[in-house]
PDB file of C-alpha atoms in Angstrom:
ATOM      1  CA  MET A   1       5.148  20.507   5.792  1.00  0.00           C
ATOM      2  CA  ASP A   2       4.790  18.709   9.106  1.00  0.00           C
ATOM      3  CA  ALA A   3       2.546  16.124   7.469  1.00  0.00           C
ATOM      4  CA  LEU A   4       5.063  15.602   4.655  1.00  0.00           C
ATOM      5  CA  ASP A   5       7.871  15.276   7.189  1.00  0.00           C
ATOM      6  CA  ARG A   6       5.931  12.646   9.115  1.00  0.00           C
ATOM      7  CA  LEU A   7       5.149  10.796   5.895  1.00  0.00           C
ATOM      8  CA  TRP A   8       8.799  10.832   4.847  1.00  0.00           C
ATOM      9  CA  THR A   9       9.860   9.649   8.292  1.00  0.00           C
ATOM     10  CA  ARG A  10       7.458   6.705   8.086  1.00  0.00           C
ATOM     11  CA  ALA A  11       8.493   5.803   4.547  1.00  0.00           C
ATOM     12  CA  THR A  12      12.214   5.876   5.346  1.00  0.00           C
ATOM     13  CA  ALA A  13      12.054   4.217   8.761  1.00  0.00           C
ATOM     14  CA  GLU A  14      14.578   1.405   9.122  1.00  0.00           C
ATOM     15  CA  VAL A  15      12.929  -1.855  10.155  1.00  0.00           C
ATOM     16  CA  PRO A  16      15.259  -4.861  10.436  1.00  0.00           C
ATOM     17  CA  LEU A  17      14.029  -8.187   9.088  1.00  0.00           C
ATOM     18  CA  PRO A  18      15.409 -11.253  10.905  1.00  0.00           C
ATOM     19  CA  LEU A  19      16.600 -14.130   8.741  1.00  0.00           C
ATOM     20  CA  GLU A  20      13.783 -16.382   9.921  1.00  0.00           C
ATOM     21  CA  VAL A  21      11.198 -13.804   8.784  1.00  0.00           C
ATOM     22  CA  LEU A  22      12.857 -13.536   5.381  1.00  0.00           C
ATOM     23  CA  VAL A  23      12.826 -17.326   4.999  1.00  0.00           C
ATOM     24  CA  LEU A  24       9.206 -17.609   6.150  1.00  0.00           C
ATOM     25  CA  THR A  25       8.025 -14.861   3.809  1.00  0.00           C
ATOM     26  CA  ALA A  26       9.883 -16.526   0.934  1.00  0.00           C
ATOM     27  CA  LEU A  27       8.018 -19.745   1.672  1.00  0.00           C
ATOM     28  CA  VAL A  28       4.688 -17.900   1.783  1.00  0.00           C
ATOM     29  CA  ALA A  29       5.397 -16.346  -1.611  1.00  0.00           C
ATOM     30  CA  LEU A  30       6.460 -19.726  -2.997  1.00  0.00           C
ATOM     31  CA  VAL A  31       3.148 -21.258  -1.900  1.00  0.00           C
ATOM     32  CA  VAL A  32       1.226 -18.489  -3.658  1.00  0.00           C
ATOM     33  CA  VAL A  33       3.221 -18.916  -6.876  1.00  0.00           C
ATOM     34  CA  THR A  34       2.954 -22.721  -6.955  1.00  0.00           C
ATOM     35  CA  SER A  35      -0.651 -23.133  -5.772  1.00  0.00           C
ATOM     36  CA  PRO A  36      -3.129 -23.155  -8.702  1.00  0.00           C
ATOM     37  CA  ALA A  37      -5.900 -21.767  -6.493  1.00  0.00           C
ATOM     38  CA  LEU A  38      -3.794 -18.838  -5.281  1.00  0.00           C
ATOM     39  CA  TRP A  39      -1.787 -18.198  -8.433  1.00  0.00           C
ATOM     40  CA  ARG A  40      -4.753 -17.254 -10.623  1.00  0.00           C
ATOM     41  CA  PRO A  41      -5.876 -14.183  -8.613  1.00  0.00           C
ATOM     42  CA  ALA A  42      -2.319 -13.281  -7.628  1.00  0.00           C
ATOM     43  CA  ARG A  43      -1.192 -13.295 -11.252  1.00  0.00           C
ATOM     44  CA  THR A  44      -3.040 -10.027 -11.804  1.00  0.00           C
ATOM     45  CA  VAL A  45      -0.407  -8.384  -9.603  1.00  0.00           C
ATOM     46  CA  VAL A  46       2.283  -9.685 -11.961  1.00  0.00           C
ATOM     47  CA  THR A  47       0.329  -8.316 -14.923  1.00  0.00           C
ATOM     48  CA  ILE A  48       0.231  -4.911 -13.237  1.00  0.00           C
ATOM     49  CA  ALA A  49       4.017  -5.036 -12.848  1.00  0.00           C
ATOM     50  CA  HIS A  50       4.464  -6.351 -16.415  1.00  0.00           C
ATOM     51  CA  GLU A  51       2.376  -3.622 -18.048  1.00  0.00           C
ATOM     52  CA  GLY A  52       3.799  -0.983 -15.741  1.00  0.00           C
ATOM     53  CA  ALA A  53       7.290  -1.965 -16.875  1.00  0.00           C
ATOM     54  CA  HIS A  54       6.224  -1.601 -20.514  1.00  0.00           C
ATOM     55  CA  GLY A  55       4.906   1.853 -19.686  1.00  0.00           C
ATOM     56  CA  LEU A  56       8.030   2.989 -17.831  1.00  0.00           C
ATOM     57  CA  ALA A  57      10.267   1.747 -20.640  1.00  0.00           C
ATOM     58  CA  ALA A  58       8.148   3.508 -23.246  1.00  0.00           C
ATOM     59  CA  VAL A  59       8.370   6.834 -21.424  1.00  0.00           C
ATOM     60  CA  ALA A  60      12.084   6.382 -20.673  1.00  0.00           C
ATOM     61  CA  THR A  61      12.859   5.815 -24.365  1.00  0.00           C
ATOM     62  CA  GLY A  62      10.927   8.851 -25.538  1.00  0.00           C
ATOM     63  CA  ARG A  63       7.759   7.133 -26.698  1.00  0.00           C
ATOM     64  CA  ARG A  64       4.335   8.576 -25.863  1.00  0.00           C
ATOM     65  CA  LEU A  65       2.320   6.338 -23.581  1.00  0.00           C
ATOM     66  CA  ALA A  66      -1.243   6.100 -24.924  1.00  0.00           C
ATOM     67  CA  GLY A  67      -2.792   3.873 -22.252  1.00  0.00           C
ATOM     68  CA  ILE A  68      -2.722   0.560 -20.403  1.00  0.00           C
ATOM     69  CA  ARG A  69      -5.418  -2.101 -20.163  1.00  0.00           C
ATOM     70  CA  LEU A  70      -5.639  -5.021 -17.739  1.00  0.00           C
ATOM     71  CA  HIS A  71      -8.002  -7.908 -18.472  1.00  0.00           C
ATOM     72  CA  SER A  72      -9.781 -10.435 -16.298  1.00  0.00           C
ATOM     73  CA  ASP A  73      -7.894 -13.332 -17.920  1.00  0.00           C
ATOM     74  CA  THR A  74      -4.700 -11.795 -16.401  1.00  0.00           C
ATOM     75  CA  SER A  75      -3.495 -10.534 -19.776  1.00  0.00           C
ATOM     76  CA  GLY A  76      -2.787  -6.874 -20.463  1.00  0.00           C
ATOM     77  CA  LEU A  77      -1.982  -4.375 -23.174  1.00  0.00           C
ATOM     78  CA  THR A  78       0.216  -1.285 -23.168  1.00  0.00           C
ATOM     79  CA  VAL A  79      -0.116   1.075 -26.131  1.00  0.00           C
ATOM     80  CA  SER A  80       2.565   3.629 -26.932  1.00  0.00           C
ATOM     81  CA  ALA A  81       3.089   5.936 -29.891  1.00  0.00           C
ATOM     82  CA  GLY A  82       6.367   6.438 -31.676  1.00  0.00           C
ATOM     83  CA  ARG A  83       8.572   4.706 -34.201  1.00  0.00           C
ATOM     84  CA  PRO A  84       7.347   1.142 -34.781  1.00  0.00           C
ATOM     85  CA  THR A  85      10.954  -0.039 -34.992  1.00  0.00           C
ATOM     86  CA  GLY A  86      14.245   0.866 -33.379  1.00  0.00           C
ATOM     87  CA  LEU A  87      15.821   0.616 -29.936  1.00  0.00           C
ATOM     88  CA  GLY A  88      12.968   2.348 -28.119  1.00  0.00           C
ATOM     89  CA  MET A  89      10.424  -0.182 -29.328  1.00  0.00           C
ATOM     90  CA  VAL A  90      12.757  -3.091 -28.578  1.00  0.00           C
ATOM     91  CA  LEU A  91      13.367  -1.904 -25.012  1.00  0.00           C
ATOM     92  CA  THR A  92       9.655  -1.277 -24.480  1.00  0.00           C
ATOM     93  CA  LEU A  93       8.805  -4.831 -25.536  1.00  0.00           C
ATOM     94  CA  LEU A  94      11.722  -6.301 -23.613  1.00  0.00           C
ATOM     95  CA  ALA A  95      10.688  -4.623 -20.356  1.00  0.00           C
ATOM     96  CA  GLY A  96       7.461  -6.564 -19.826  1.00  0.00           C
ATOM     97  CA  TYR A  97       8.647 -10.025 -18.857  1.00  0.00           C
ATOM     98  CA  VAL A  98      11.780  -8.806 -17.061  1.00  0.00           C
ATOM     99  CA  GLY A  99       9.933  -5.994 -15.288  1.00  0.00           C
ATOM    100  CA  PRO A 100       8.488  -7.957 -12.334  1.00  0.00           C
ATOM    101  CA  GLY A 101      11.872  -9.562 -11.642  1.00  0.00           C
ATOM    102  CA  LEU A 102      13.691  -6.228 -11.799  1.00  0.00           C
ATOM    103  CA  PHE A 103      11.048  -4.577  -9.598  1.00  0.00           C
ATOM    104  CA  GLY A 104      11.581  -7.432  -7.155  1.00  0.00           C
ATOM    105  CA  LEU A 105      15.335  -6.907  -7.293  1.00  0.00           C
ATOM    106  CA  GLY A 106      14.910  -3.212  -6.530  1.00  0.00           C
ATOM    107  CA  ALA A 107      12.621  -4.055  -3.628  1.00  0.00           C
ATOM    108  CA  ALA A 108      15.181  -6.585  -2.359  1.00  0.00           C
ATOM    109  CA  ALA A 109      17.829  -3.847  -2.405  1.00  0.00           C
ATOM    110  CA  LEU A 110      15.600  -1.707  -0.186  1.00  0.00           C
ATOM    111  CA  LEU A 111      14.910  -4.652   2.130  1.00  0.00           C
ATOM    112  CA  ALA A 112      18.618  -5.419   2.418  1.00  0.00           C
ATOM    113  CA  ALA A 113      19.298  -1.782   3.302  1.00  0.00           C
ATOM    114  CA  GLY A 114      16.670  -1.885   6.040  1.00  0.00           C
ATOM    115  CA  TYR A 115      13.990   0.132   4.237  1.00  0.00           C
ATOM    116  CA  ALA A 116      11.293  -2.518   4.118  1.00  0.00           C
ATOM    117  CA  VAL A 117       8.476  -0.040   4.757  1.00  0.00           C
ATOM    118  CA  GLY A 118       9.848   2.091   1.930  1.00  0.00           C
ATOM    119  CA  VAL A 119       9.093  -0.784  -0.433  1.00  0.00           C
ATOM    120  CA  LEU A 120       5.375  -0.361   0.216  1.00  0.00           C
ATOM    121  CA  TRP A 121       5.490   3.390  -0.312  1.00  0.00           C
ATOM    122  CA  ALA A 122       7.390   2.865  -3.556  1.00  0.00           C
ATOM    123  CA  VAL A 123       4.681   0.411  -4.647  1.00  0.00           C
ATOM    124  CA  LEU A 124       2.004   2.998  -3.869  1.00  0.00           C
ATOM    125  CA  ALA A 125       3.835   5.656  -5.881  1.00  0.00           C
ATOM    126  CA  LEU A 126       4.144   3.353  -8.889  1.00  0.00           C
ATOM    127  CA  LEU A 127       0.482   2.328  -8.634  1.00  0.00           C
ATOM    128  CA  ALA A 128      -0.555   5.989  -8.557  1.00  0.00           C
ATOM    129  CA  LEU A 129       1.406   6.660 -11.742  1.00  0.00           C
ATOM    130  CA  LEU A 130      -0.067   3.560 -13.372  1.00  0.00           C
ATOM    131  CA  LEU A 131      -3.593   4.600 -12.419  1.00  0.00           C
ATOM    132  CA  LEU A 132      -3.283   7.687 -14.606  1.00  0.00           C
ATOM    133  CA  GLN A 133      -2.756   5.467 -17.669  1.00  0.00           C
ATOM    134  CA  ILE A 134      -5.424   2.809 -17.118  1.00  0.00           C
ATOM    135  CA  ARG A 135      -8.027   2.803 -19.882  1.00  0.00           C
ATOM    136  CA  ASN A 136     -10.554   0.119 -18.880  1.00  0.00           C
ATOM    137  CA  PHE A 137     -12.788  -0.563 -15.894  1.00  0.00           C
ATOM    138  CA  TYR A 138     -11.325  -3.936 -14.951  1.00  0.00           C
ATOM    139  CA  GLY A 139      -7.831  -2.462 -14.941  1.00  0.00           C
ATOM    140  CA  LEU A 140      -9.021   0.470 -12.861  1.00  0.00           C
ATOM    141  CA  GLY A 141     -10.553  -1.880 -10.316  1.00  0.00           C
ATOM    142  CA  ALA A 142      -7.480  -4.133 -10.187  1.00  0.00           C
ATOM    143  CA  VAL A 143      -5.116  -1.220  -9.534  1.00  0.00           C
ATOM    144  CA  LEU A 144      -7.447   0.360  -6.962  1.00  0.00           C
ATOM    145  CA  VAL A 145      -7.894  -2.915  -5.053  1.00  0.00           C
ATOM    146  CA  THR A 146      -4.150  -3.553  -5.063  1.00  0.00           C
ATOM    147  CA  GLY A 147      -3.515  -0.021  -3.877  1.00  0.00           C
ATOM    148  CA  ALA A 148      -6.190  -0.306  -1.183  1.00  0.00           C
ATOM    149  CA  VAL A 149      -4.521  -3.422   0.207  1.00  0.00           C
ATOM    150  CA  VAL A 150      -1.154  -1.660   0.403  1.00  0.00           C
ATOM    151  CA  VAL A 151      -2.745   1.448   1.949  1.00  0.00           C
ATOM    152  CA  GLY A 152      -4.445  -0.743   4.536  1.00  0.00           C
ATOM    153  CA  VAL A 153      -1.167  -2.428   5.421  1.00  0.00           C
ATOM    154  CA  THR A 154       0.730   0.856   5.735  1.00  0.00           C
ATOM    155  CA  GLY A 155      -2.093   2.551   7.642  1.00  0.00           C
ATOM    156  CA  TRP A 156      -3.156  -0.138  10.104  1.00  0.00           C
ATOM    157  CA  LEU A 157      -0.350  -2.620  10.720  1.00  0.00           C
ATOM    158  CA  PRO A 158       2.689  -2.062  12.935  1.00  0.00           C
ATOM    159  CA  ALA A 159       6.061  -1.473  11.293  1.00  0.00           C
ATOM    160  CA  ALA A 160       7.237  -5.073  11.790  1.00  0.00           C
ATOM    161  CA  ALA A 161       4.139  -6.457  10.068  1.00  0.00           C
ATOM    162  CA  GLN A 162       4.499  -3.921   7.244  1.00  0.00           C
ATOM    163  CA  ALA A 163       8.093  -5.065   6.750  1.00  0.00           C
ATOM    164  CA  ALA A 164       7.015  -8.710   6.613  1.00  0.00           C
ATOM    165  CA  PHE A 165       4.314  -7.882   4.061  1.00  0.00           C
ATOM    166  CA  ALA A 166       6.876  -5.995   1.969  1.00  0.00           C
ATOM    167  CA  ALA A 167       9.099  -9.072   2.059  1.00  0.00           C
ATOM    168  CA  VAL A 168       6.235 -11.268   0.813  1.00  0.00           C
ATOM    169  CA  VAL A 169       5.597  -8.830  -2.043  1.00  0.00           C
ATOM    170  CA  THR A 170       9.297  -8.802  -2.909  1.00  0.00           C
ATOM    171  CA  TRP A 171       9.650 -12.588  -2.934  1.00  0.00           C
ATOM    172  CA  PHE A 172       6.398 -12.922  -4.860  1.00  0.00           C
ATOM    173  CA  LEU A 173       7.622 -10.699  -7.690  1.00  0.00           C
ATOM    174  CA  LEU A 174      10.968 -12.481  -7.795  1.00  0.00           C
ATOM    175  CA  LEU A 175       9.424 -15.957  -7.886  1.00  0.00           C
ATOM    176  CA  ALA A 176       6.474 -15.116 -10.126  1.00  0.00           C
ATOM    177  CA  ALA A 177       8.572 -13.528 -12.870  1.00  0.00           C
ATOM    178  CA  PRO A 178      10.219 -16.784 -14.049  1.00  0.00           C
ATOM    179  CA  ARG A 179       6.904 -18.626 -13.873  1.00  0.00           C
ATOM    180  CA  THR A 180       5.245 -16.186 -16.281  1.00  0.00           C
ATOM    181  CA  VAL A 181       8.092 -16.711 -18.754  1.00  0.00           C
ATOM    182  CA  LEU A 182       7.665 -20.483 -18.545  1.00  0.00           C
ATOM    183  CA  GLU A 183       3.931 -20.023 -19.099  1.00  0.00           C
ATOM    184  CA  LEU A 184       4.676 -17.910 -22.158  1.00  0.00           C
ATOM    185  CA  GLN A 185       6.862 -20.609 -23.669  1.00  0.00           C
ATOM    186  CA  ALA A 186       4.298 -23.301 -22.893  1.00  0.00           C
ATOM    187  CA  GLU A 187       1.614 -21.227 -24.625  1.00  0.00           C
ATOM    188  CA  ARG A 188       3.879 -20.669 -27.636  1.00  0.00           C
ATOM    189  CA  ARG A 189       4.420 -24.414 -27.981  1.00  0.00           C
ATOM    190  CA  ARG A 190       0.771 -25.285 -27.491  1.00  0.00           C
ATOM    191  CA  ARG A 191      -0.898 -22.933 -29.949  1.00  0.00           C
ATOM    192  CA  GLY A 192       1.479 -20.166 -30.948  1.00  0.00           C
ATOM    193  CA  THR A 193       1.367 -16.560 -29.802  1.00  0.00           C
ATOM    194  CA  PRO A 194       2.175 -14.312 -32.776  1.00  0.00           C
ATOM    195  CA  ASP A 195       1.486 -11.149 -30.787  1.00  0.00           C
ATOM    196  CA  SER A 196       3.500 -12.067 -27.684  1.00  0.00           C
ATOM    197  CA  ASP A 197       6.377  -9.827 -26.622  1.00  0.00           C
ATOM    198  CA  ALA A 198       8.895 -12.476 -27.714  1.00  0.00           C
ATOM    199  CA  ASP A 199       7.339 -12.896 -31.153  1.00  0.00           C
ATOM    200  CA  GLN A 200       7.110  -9.155 -31.720  1.00  0.00           C
ATOM    201  CA  LEU A 201      10.763  -8.824 -30.713  1.00  0.00           C
ATOM    202  CA  ALA A 202      11.637 -11.597 -33.155  1.00  0.00           C
ATOM    203  CA  ARG A 203      10.011  -9.685 -36.003  1.00  0.00           C
ATOM    204  CA  LEU A 204      11.771  -6.454 -35.027  1.00  0.00           C
ATOM    205  CA  THR A 205      15.257  -7.889 -34.497  1.00  0.00           C
ATOM    206  CA  HIS A 206      15.284 -11.062 -36.631  1.00  0.00           C
ATOM    207  CA  VAL A 207      16.409 -12.914 -33.491  1.00  0.00           C
ATOM    208  CA  PRO A 208      14.276 -16.043 -32.893  1.00  0.00           C
ATOM    209  CA  ALA A 209      11.486 -15.685 -30.359  1.00  0.00           C
ATOM    210  CA  ALA A 210      12.842 -18.643 -28.393  1.00  0.00           C
ATOM    211  CA  VAL A 211      16.053 -16.678 -27.831  1.00  0.00           C
ATOM    212  CA  TRP A 212      14.073 -13.767 -26.422  1.00  0.00           C
ATOM    213  CA  VAL A 213      12.181 -16.131 -24.113  1.00  0.00           C
ATOM    214  CA  ALA A 214      15.561 -17.404 -22.909  1.00  0.00           C
ATOM    215  CA  VAL A 215      16.684 -13.812 -22.309  1.00  0.00           C
ATOM    216  CA  PHE A 216      13.545 -13.114 -20.271  1.00  0.00           C
ATOM    217  CA  LEU A 217      14.128 -16.224 -18.173  1.00  0.00           C
ATOM    218  CA  LEU A 218      17.840 -15.543 -17.695  1.00  0.00           C
ATOM    219  CA  VAL A 219      17.217 -12.002 -16.435  1.00  0.00           C
ATOM    220  CA  ASP A 220      14.437 -13.102 -14.068  1.00  0.00           C
ATOM    221  CA  VAL A 221      16.398 -16.027 -12.634  1.00  0.00           C
ATOM    222  CA  ALA A 222      19.478 -13.822 -12.226  1.00  0.00           C
ATOM    223  CA  ALA A 223      17.367 -11.243 -10.363  1.00  0.00           C
ATOM    224  CA  LEU A 224      16.037 -13.971  -8.061  1.00  0.00           C
ATOM    225  CA  VAL A 225      19.489 -15.395  -7.324  1.00  0.00           C
ATOM    226  CA  LEU A 226      21.026 -11.984  -6.722  1.00  0.00           C
ATOM    227  CA  ALA A 227      18.176 -10.868  -4.475  1.00  0.00           C
ATOM    228  CA  ALA A 228      18.333 -14.120  -2.481  1.00  0.00           C
ATOM    229  CA  THR A 229      22.070 -13.573  -2.024  1.00  0.00           C
ATOM    230  CA  TRP A 230      21.481 -10.069  -0.688  1.00  0.00           C
ATOM    231  CA  LEU A 231      18.679 -11.098   1.646  1.00  0.00           C
ATOM    232  CA  LEU A 232      19.668 -14.540   2.896  1.00  0.00           C
ATOM    233  CA  ALA A 233      23.457 -14.656   2.739  1.00  0.00           C
ATOM    234  CA  GLY A 234      24.133 -11.362   4.509  1.00  0.00           C
TER     235      GLY A 234
END
């Protein structure tokens, strides 16, 4: 019990983030998202969030999660069992491209409340749940490496540095989410993507795929704007 109490105390410790740190970490995240050399490896983190969001939505809507795969080309696949049509399937498909932005918004809420270190512990909890559903070796390695980085930060860095790292993660998710939607639309225009989330939603709902892409982008941009308001205008 003492160990659990200490763990809870660390996870819920309030660590203030000065405005200049929030601005600097936002700039760091922006560099990662806009730099071709950095974006490629970092995009795997977005894929983890994307597929994790599919999985959470599937479970939340009563579907049975059958497994998640992450691939070296930064794509992924979440398989769930249940009705092939209906609201549950729509919400499961919808969750992928809005998931990273909404995760970022949730993390921003914790940052704004002073629980920056709690963001990292929440990330670890979600990664642990995801690990149980991974069904390929590359995905297993990607989740373990990501988790090891977060464990290293929480175990070895002082609270202020942990808070700054949590802010970078938060900004990265918020900024990366819209970029992945723009990449999706570019890929659709270039060669078509009949199995993309947007195209599958179009077949299920008879709403054009371009409309679903616009919905993805609207949600992600709204999450970014709202989070920036919480963090920078307070």
